[in-house]
């Protein structure tokens, strides 16, 4: 049956549906945008102008984009054309390097070659991995000695503090003994080759160590090649014990090649032993004593002088005629083998009559290098009249105010290197002016001279001098610049040419003239060798205990004065600057590229900025080394020679537990009991 519908209801529904649809559409209609409101308020002409302007900007942007794309393609083409050969070479080298690495890995047995690799390339018989400990003893010695820093880089003095780099190197050399059993012998030999005694108790400990008869300490005395006393003062109450210790050390070290004594000038240095309580600390010169020899120290020292001793450094005040005479007589025992002799300042004692006419002549046949103080030096007169040095090649005169013509006339015929080191001003890194009167006579006294070092004779800049030499090749000039004068005086010295100093000199063999700044080391001209070939813009940095030096073709300047040269302000005012560089006038005058100043301080800043925790950790590491040495190395046995036996059985555990304790001022530390191997050694 069909369904019946109500017509009235259908009509009402048909009328209600459009109303509901209209209401839904009105609700879904979006809100009117503000853009339409803005356009409604503008005229049609304004809208047309805006559209035209936007189209013009769009066209300009498209043109710029097209132009930039073309420039990029051109640039890429140029870069590819320039870098393609280099990239091809790098790819080729990379493939060769990969092949070499694979070959070395296969040679050492770390990785076996695959079947495809063995068939595609020819490889020799594969060897077993190299055992470092199996290297010959002589080769290990050469490698371990090469790991030591040059001697001028470190200062073992206690005044350097607990963060002295020399102490870090000492810990490193002690650690080499613990690498393995096969390294123990060579590492011990390198450790004991150069010994530094900085305190009196260390001399006592070293004497006990060398006198030991245990298997792991026997033969250590034969390893000692150099002994340095720096400064190692002696208390009057301990004079007898110290004399016995020094005698025992010199008596057992029969292979000694160098003996050096370095003390501060302000410390008393006497020959005769003072009475107890007369001085806090004194430095005895028992080796020069000509009176009674109760402990036999002078006799033992004379025996060492007669053996192959090559270097003798007595950089101590030599006061009085008696000291000069005793030195003259002592050197007569080493006339054959001595090669380097360094003497400290000498002073005349009030009321003492100096008469060296009764002394016999002294001939040092093998002496090649001499350091001597020429200021008010009666010892210099003794050397001029009583000494003969036929093979002297290098002469350095200290505290030189005037040219020592008498000394040069007596011993300058064979000189190749002459350094007239000026006198330093107290507490300053500059020096007094030199009187260069008679400089023209130096070539006559030294006809074979090749390297001359002297100081300028004016404070405002170089003054002309007359120097005629056919053999002179290198001339170094100490500048008179001071940091307190600011940058103006530094600019004068930096920009001056060699012609301003040489004047009318005739030097046909001259190659380079250098200006030296701010000396902290007397051997700076020799360390910064002028014979080293440097380009006009090449720079070499040399490290010293308290400064770093920059060597160029024309200058050797320290970091203390780089700031004065670059910007004329004190160093402390710009220490935190990150990118200070030489100004344009410095670069143009010296023909060198700008120098980045912070690079010179990288090492110093890194060490100074280390925290106290790092220092404590280094002490703990050293204690671990000592414990490991006592547990491991002390059990080794080596039935070989004395040198090898002493080396392989050496116990670092007998050393001091912490080298940083050497620099503490604690009285309890100084009064502590001395251990058997309380010895410090330093690398050459």
XYZ file of C-alpha atoms in Angstrom, residues 128-584:
457
model
C 105.314 -9.653 12.769
C 104.369 -6.453 14.635
C 107.378 -4.359 15.658
C 108.198 -4.575 19.356
C 109.404 -1.186 20.574
C 111.272 -2.822 23.403
C 113.256 -4.940 20.958
C 115.041 -1.908 19.503
C 118.797 -1.838 20.114
C 120.017 -0.143 23.272
C 121.878 2.549 21.320
C 118.798 3.392 19.250
C 116.613 3.689 22.344
C 119.175 6.009 23.904
C 119.107 8.211 20.822
C 115.289 8.361 20.856
C 115.027 9.122 24.575
C 117.703 11.800 24.414
C 115.876 13.448 21.530
C 112.778 13.732 23.738
C 114.551 16.187 26.033
C 114.034 19.896 25.510
C 117.064 22.105 24.796
C 118.738 23.246 27.974
C 118.062 26.953 27.375
C 114.287 26.376 27.436
C 114.125 25.418 31.120
C 115.551 26.947 34.273
C 115.833 24.505 37.205
C 116.141 27.319 39.729
C 113.862 27.192 42.757
C 112.834 30.782 42.015
C 110.732 29.540 39.077
C 108.106 28.208 41.472
C 106.174 24.933 41.664
C 104.912 25.180 38.068
C 108.369 25.177 36.606
C 108.311 23.359 33.223
C 111.626 21.794 34.192
C 109.828 19.837 36.923
C 107.268 18.599 34.402
C 110.041 17.362 32.136
C 111.700 15.669 35.097
C 108.483 13.808 35.886
C 108.225 12.792 32.240
C 111.743 11.362 32.253
C 111.031 9.471 35.458
C 107.921 8.038 33.847
C 109.933 6.683 30.922
C 111.542 4.205 33.308
C 108.126 2.674 34.007
C 107.126 2.122 30.371
C 108.438 -1.424 30.266
C 111.293 -3.525 31.572
C 113.330 -3.154 28.393
C 113.122 0.635 28.608
C 114.257 0.759 32.212
C 117.981 0.612 31.438
C 118.138 3.274 28.676
C 115.663 5.555 30.478
C 117.690 5.382 33.690
C 120.846 6.205 31.771
C 119.178 9.273 30.256
C 117.803 10.295 33.665
C 121.187 10.196 35.387
C 123.222 11.749 32.570
C 122.457 15.289 33.748
C 121.957 15.860 37.479
C 120.919 19.124 39.118
C 121.465 19.682 42.843
C 119.320 22.514 44.166
C 119.589 21.856 47.901
C 122.280 20.627 50.224
C 120.233 17.587 51.312
C 120.051 16.470 47.688
C 123.853 16.307 47.579
C 123.805 14.080 50.659
C 121.129 11.854 49.129
C 122.990 11.567 45.833
C 126.175 10.567 47.635
C 124.277 7.818 49.483
C 122.681 6.600 46.246
C 125.973 6.401 44.384
C 127.584 4.586 47.325
C 124.828 1.945 47.499
C 125.747 -1.667 46.786
C 122.271 -3.059 46.039
C 121.701 -4.661 42.665
C 119.354 -1.992 41.345
C 121.607 0.942 42.370
C 125.002 -0.453 41.487
C 126.715 1.324 38.600
C 124.678 4.556 38.669
C 127.815 6.655 39.141
C 129.098 5.519 35.748
C 126.008 7.041 34.106
C 126.548 10.585 35.405
C 127.911 12.846 32.670
C 126.962 16.296 33.989
C 126.469 17.798 37.458
C 124.945 21.227 38.019
C 124.797 23.010 41.373
C 122.011 25.598 41.246
C 122.578 27.165 43.792
C 122.873 24.533 46.549
C 124.026 26.711 49.432
C 125.580 25.208 52.567
C 124.942 26.000 56.207
C 128.128 26.521 58.241
C 127.026 23.859 60.746
C 126.735 21.311 57.909
C 130.023 22.149 56.190
C 131.754 18.882 57.110
C 128.851 16.726 55.907
C 128.552 18.706 52.674
C 132.287 18.463 52.026
C 132.157 14.703 52.446
C 129.138 14.409 50.149
C 130.759 16.453 47.376
C 133.954 14.451 47.693
C 132.061 11.152 47.431
C 130.131 12.345 44.378
C 133.196 13.547 42.486
C 135.173 10.464 43.463
C 132.616 8.017 42.054
C 131.553 9.933 38.918
C 134.573 8.967 36.850
C 132.761 9.574 33.529
C 131.965 13.207 34.337
C 132.063 15.478 31.281
C 130.582 18.728 32.631
C 130.684 20.377 36.047
C 128.709 23.597 36.526
C 128.228 25.902 39.506
C 125.605 28.634 39.196
C 124.816 30.856 42.168
C 123.143 34.185 42.619
C 125.562 37.094 42.695
C 124.091 38.296 45.981
C 124.966 35.076 47.818
C 128.289 34.979 49.651
C 130.884 32.822 47.953
C 134.052 32.239 49.935
C 137.039 29.956 49.788
C 137.779 29.692 53.479
C 135.037 28.132 55.570
C 133.321 30.701 57.843
C 132.732 30.132 61.503
C 129.368 28.647 62.513
C 126.796 31.392 62.836
C 128.806 33.927 60.828
C 126.593 33.605 57.739
C 123.164 32.143 57.097
C 124.138 30.365 53.865
C 127.422 30.366 51.993
C 128.720 28.671 48.872
C 132.038 26.950 49.500
C 134.824 26.936 46.944
C 136.629 23.988 48.479
C 137.657 22.864 45.000
C 139.926 25.931 44.824
C 141.248 25.712 48.368
C 145.043 25.656 48.452
C 145.395 24.953 52.157
C 144.874 21.744 54.111
C 142.620 19.223 52.429
C 140.995 17.333 55.314
C 138.391 15.486 53.248
C 140.427 15.093 50.082
C 137.903 17.118 48.064
C 140.499 19.199 46.236
C 142.476 16.090 45.310
C 139.365 14.386 43.900
C 138.417 17.501 41.926
C 141.890 17.634 40.411
C 141.493 14.000 39.391
C 138.223 14.838 37.622
C 139.932 17.733 35.858
C 142.587 15.363 34.597
C 139.927 12.967 33.236
C 137.874 13.782 30.104
C 136.164 16.852 31.627
C 134.985 19.007 28.730
C 132.868 21.773 30.314
C 133.704 23.724 33.483
C 131.261 26.446 34.538
C 132.260 28.527 37.570
C 129.636 31.274 37.249
C 130.282 32.428 40.802
C 131.931 35.524 42.262
C 135.686 34.938 42.274
C 136.881 37.499 44.790
C 140.452 38.095 45.767
C 143.880 37.381 44.354
C 144.110 34.085 46.231
C 141.024 32.784 44.461
C 142.472 33.746 41.070
C 145.754 32.038 41.838
C 144.036 28.871 43.058
C 141.885 28.812 39.926
C 145.005 29.186 37.802
C 146.675 26.256 39.548
C 143.541 24.092 39.446
C 143.113 24.566 35.688
C 146.633 23.312 35.119
C 145.290 19.790 35.733
C 142.782 19.951 32.859
C 144.929 21.640 30.241
C 144.472 18.792 27.775
C 140.735 18.149 27.497
C 138.834 21.264 28.599
C 136.745 22.740 25.761
C 134.344 25.219 27.423
C 135.217 27.454 30.391
C 132.811 29.918 32.035
C 134.040 32.228 34.788
C 132.011 34.544 36.978
C 132.760 38.122 38.035
C 135.991 38.763 39.914
C 136.568 41.507 42.442
C 139.644 42.840 44.157
C 139.620 42.535 47.935
C 140.417 45.774 49.744
C 143.985 45.866 51.004
C 145.056 42.821 49.005
C 148.067 43.118 46.708
C 147.627 41.353 43.385
C 150.790 39.830 41.951
C 150.530 37.092 39.337
C 154.103 37.259 38.110
C 155.100 34.224 40.177
C 152.469 31.968 38.619
C 153.614 29.545 35.918
C 152.234 29.930 32.373
C 149.064 28.001 31.605
C 148.326 26.515 28.175
C 144.824 25.231 27.440
C 145.364 23.332 24.216
C 141.760 22.219 23.662
C 139.824 25.255 24.932
C 137.427 26.486 22.248
C 134.921 28.659 24.139
C 135.482 31.146 26.977
C 133.086 33.283 29.037
C 134.724 35.933 31.220
C 133.682 39.074 33.062
C 135.859 42.024 32.060
C 134.548 44.715 34.439
C 137.254 45.597 36.977
C 138.646 42.133 36.458
C 142.135 41.339 37.658
C 141.498 37.800 36.483
C 141.236 39.147 32.937
C 144.742 40.574 33.252
C 145.984 37.206 34.477
C 144.415 35.517 31.450
C 145.986 38.036 29.089
C 149.512 37.602 30.412
C 149.699 34.028 31.701
C 147.271 31.995 29.618
C 147.678 30.569 26.148
C 144.620 29.337 24.228
C 145.742 28.461 20.690
C 142.397 26.913 19.638
C 140.019 29.523 21.099
C 137.135 30.025 18.641
C 134.360 31.664 20.681
C 134.723 34.465 23.239
C 131.962 36.103 25.289
C 132.900 39.031 27.520
C 130.367 39.867 30.243
C 129.604 43.334 31.654
C 131.494 44.884 28.766
C 131.656 48.668 29.051
C 134.619 49.186 26.744
C 136.257 47.032 24.130
C 138.843 44.722 25.798
C 141.667 45.403 23.361
C 144.314 43.745 25.550
C 142.339 40.497 25.737
C 141.579 40.503 22.007
C 145.175 41.237 21.135
C 146.358 38.307 23.255
C 143.774 35.665 22.260
C 141.807 36.928 19.250
C 143.837 35.545 16.372
C 141.629 32.434 15.932
C 138.269 33.840 17.040
C 135.215 33.118 14.900
C 132.595 34.433 17.341
C 132.952 37.512 19.567
C 130.160 38.673 21.860
C 130.719 41.923 23.749
C 127.810 41.455 26.137
C 126.958 44.803 27.772
C 126.289 45.407 31.438
C 122.672 45.042 32.462
C 120.837 47.697 34.429
C 119.542 46.451 37.794
C 115.973 45.125 37.692
C 115.614 46.128 34.030
C 115.820 44.277 30.742
C 118.124 46.852 29.187
C 121.781 47.770 29.617
C 124.260 50.566 29.946
C 125.769 52.107 26.841
C 129.032 50.725 25.515
C 132.029 52.811 24.604
C 132.922 51.624 21.109
C 136.119 53.617 20.936
C 138.643 51.640 18.924
C 136.075 49.397 17.256
C 138.026 49.724 14.035
C 140.904 47.789 15.688
C 138.803 44.662 16.314
C 139.319 43.233 12.780
C 143.058 43.631 13.242
C 142.968 41.686 16.516
C 140.520 39.101 15.122
C 141.321 38.569 11.432
C 139.160 35.408 11.177
C 136.078 36.855 12.913
C 132.750 35.819 11.327
C 130.095 36.756 13.906
C 130.293 39.951 15.984
C 127.774 40.948 18.671
C 127.950 44.358 20.348
C 125.721 47.050 21.793
C 124.705 50.409 20.422
C 126.426 53.430 21.934
C 123.469 55.852 21.848
C 119.991 55.763 23.324
C 118.227 57.600 20.500
C 119.167 55.168 17.768
C 122.107 53.738 15.846
C 125.164 55.867 15.272
C 127.606 55.250 12.395
C 130.816 53.351 13.062
C 133.785 52.333 10.964
C 134.421 48.596 10.734
C 136.544 47.030 7.997
C 136.738 43.246 7.913
C 137.088 40.768 5.081
C 135.745 37.780 7.051
C 132.805 39.234 9.019
C 129.539 37.640 7.866
C 127.032 38.366 10.647
C 126.651 41.481 12.795
C 124.229 41.592 15.739
C 123.497 44.839 17.578
C 121.859 45.108 20.989
C 119.351 47.938 20.940
C 119.081 50.387 23.842
C 115.285 50.396 23.850
C 113.465 50.384 27.190
C 109.853 49.495 27.781
C 109.378 52.582 29.952
C 110.095 54.873 26.995
C 106.981 53.721 25.119
C 106.662 53.008 21.452
C 108.504 55.982 19.929
C 112.011 54.720 20.677
C 110.998 51.223 19.588
C 109.790 52.600 16.253
C 113.143 54.314 15.718
C 115.066 51.082 16.248
C 112.613 48.945 14.315
C 112.594 51.087 11.204
C 116.316 51.893 11.053
C 118.396 50.300 8.326
C 121.792 48.660 8.605
C 123.433 51.485 6.670
C 122.663 53.900 9.493
C 124.865 51.851 11.829
C 127.608 50.697 9.476
C 128.344 54.116 8.037
C 131.527 53.904 5.947
C 132.381 50.336 6.972
C 133.816 47.940 4.404
C 132.424 44.440 4.897
C 132.513 42.499 1.618
C 131.458 39.157 3.192
C 128.616 40.600 5.285
C 125.320 38.727 4.857
C 122.972 39.934 7.610
C 122.687 42.682 10.216
C 120.248 42.002 13.042
C 118.927 44.033 15.951
C 118.541 42.210 19.273
C 115.994 43.316 21.853
C 115.480 42.760 25.572
C 118.026 40.083 26.424
C 117.325 37.446 29.056
C 119.976 34.979 27.901
C 123.602 35.671 27.136
C 123.635 33.049 24.369
C 120.648 34.525 22.540
C 122.656 35.481 19.389
C 124.023 31.942 19.105
C 120.718 30.187 19.836
C 118.941 32.324 17.227
C 121.553 31.337 14.682
C 121.957 34.004 11.981
C 123.246 31.363 9.564
C 119.746 29.928 9.388
C 118.246 30.820 6.039
C 115.054 32.842 6.525
C 112.826 34.406 3.917
C 111.839 38.055 4.177
C 108.473 37.166 5.742
C 109.551 34.042 7.678
C 109.455 33.944 11.474
C 110.789 31.485 14.047
C 109.739 31.425 17.710
C 112.311 30.442 20.364
C 111.195 29.552 23.884
C 113.069 30.603 27.013
C 112.209 30.237 30.714
C 110.818 33.747 31.157
C 110.132 34.946 27.624
C 109.632 33.945 24.033
C 111.657 35.414 21.191
C 110.578 35.998 17.624
C 113.415 35.656 15.115
C 113.116 37.273 11.704
C 115.689 38.122 9.101
C 116.419 41.516 10.670
C 115.266 41.282 14.293
C 115.268 39.062 17.366
C 112.608 40.522 19.651
C 110.992 39.194 22.817
C 107.332 39.143 23.685
C 108.101 41.743 26.342
C 108.720 44.382 23.694
C 106.426 43.232 20.891
C 103.628 45.331 22.343
C 105.807 48.403 22.581
C 106.792 47.980 18.949
C 103.264 47.301 17.756
C 101.239 49.876 19.633
C 103.548 51.775 21.982
C 101.753 50.801 25.195
C 102.882 48.651 28.122
C 102.435 44.923 27.878
C 100.148 44.705 30.907
C 97.616 47.038 29.308
C 96.891 44.731 26.388
C 97.349 41.244 27.787
C 93.659 40.449 27.320
C 93.520 41.616 23.714
C 92.627 38.775 21.360
C 93.806 40.027 17.978
C 96.624 42.580 18.289
C 98.757 42.733 15.165
C 101.736 44.674 13.957
C 100.724 48.041 12.466
C 101.369 48.908 8.858
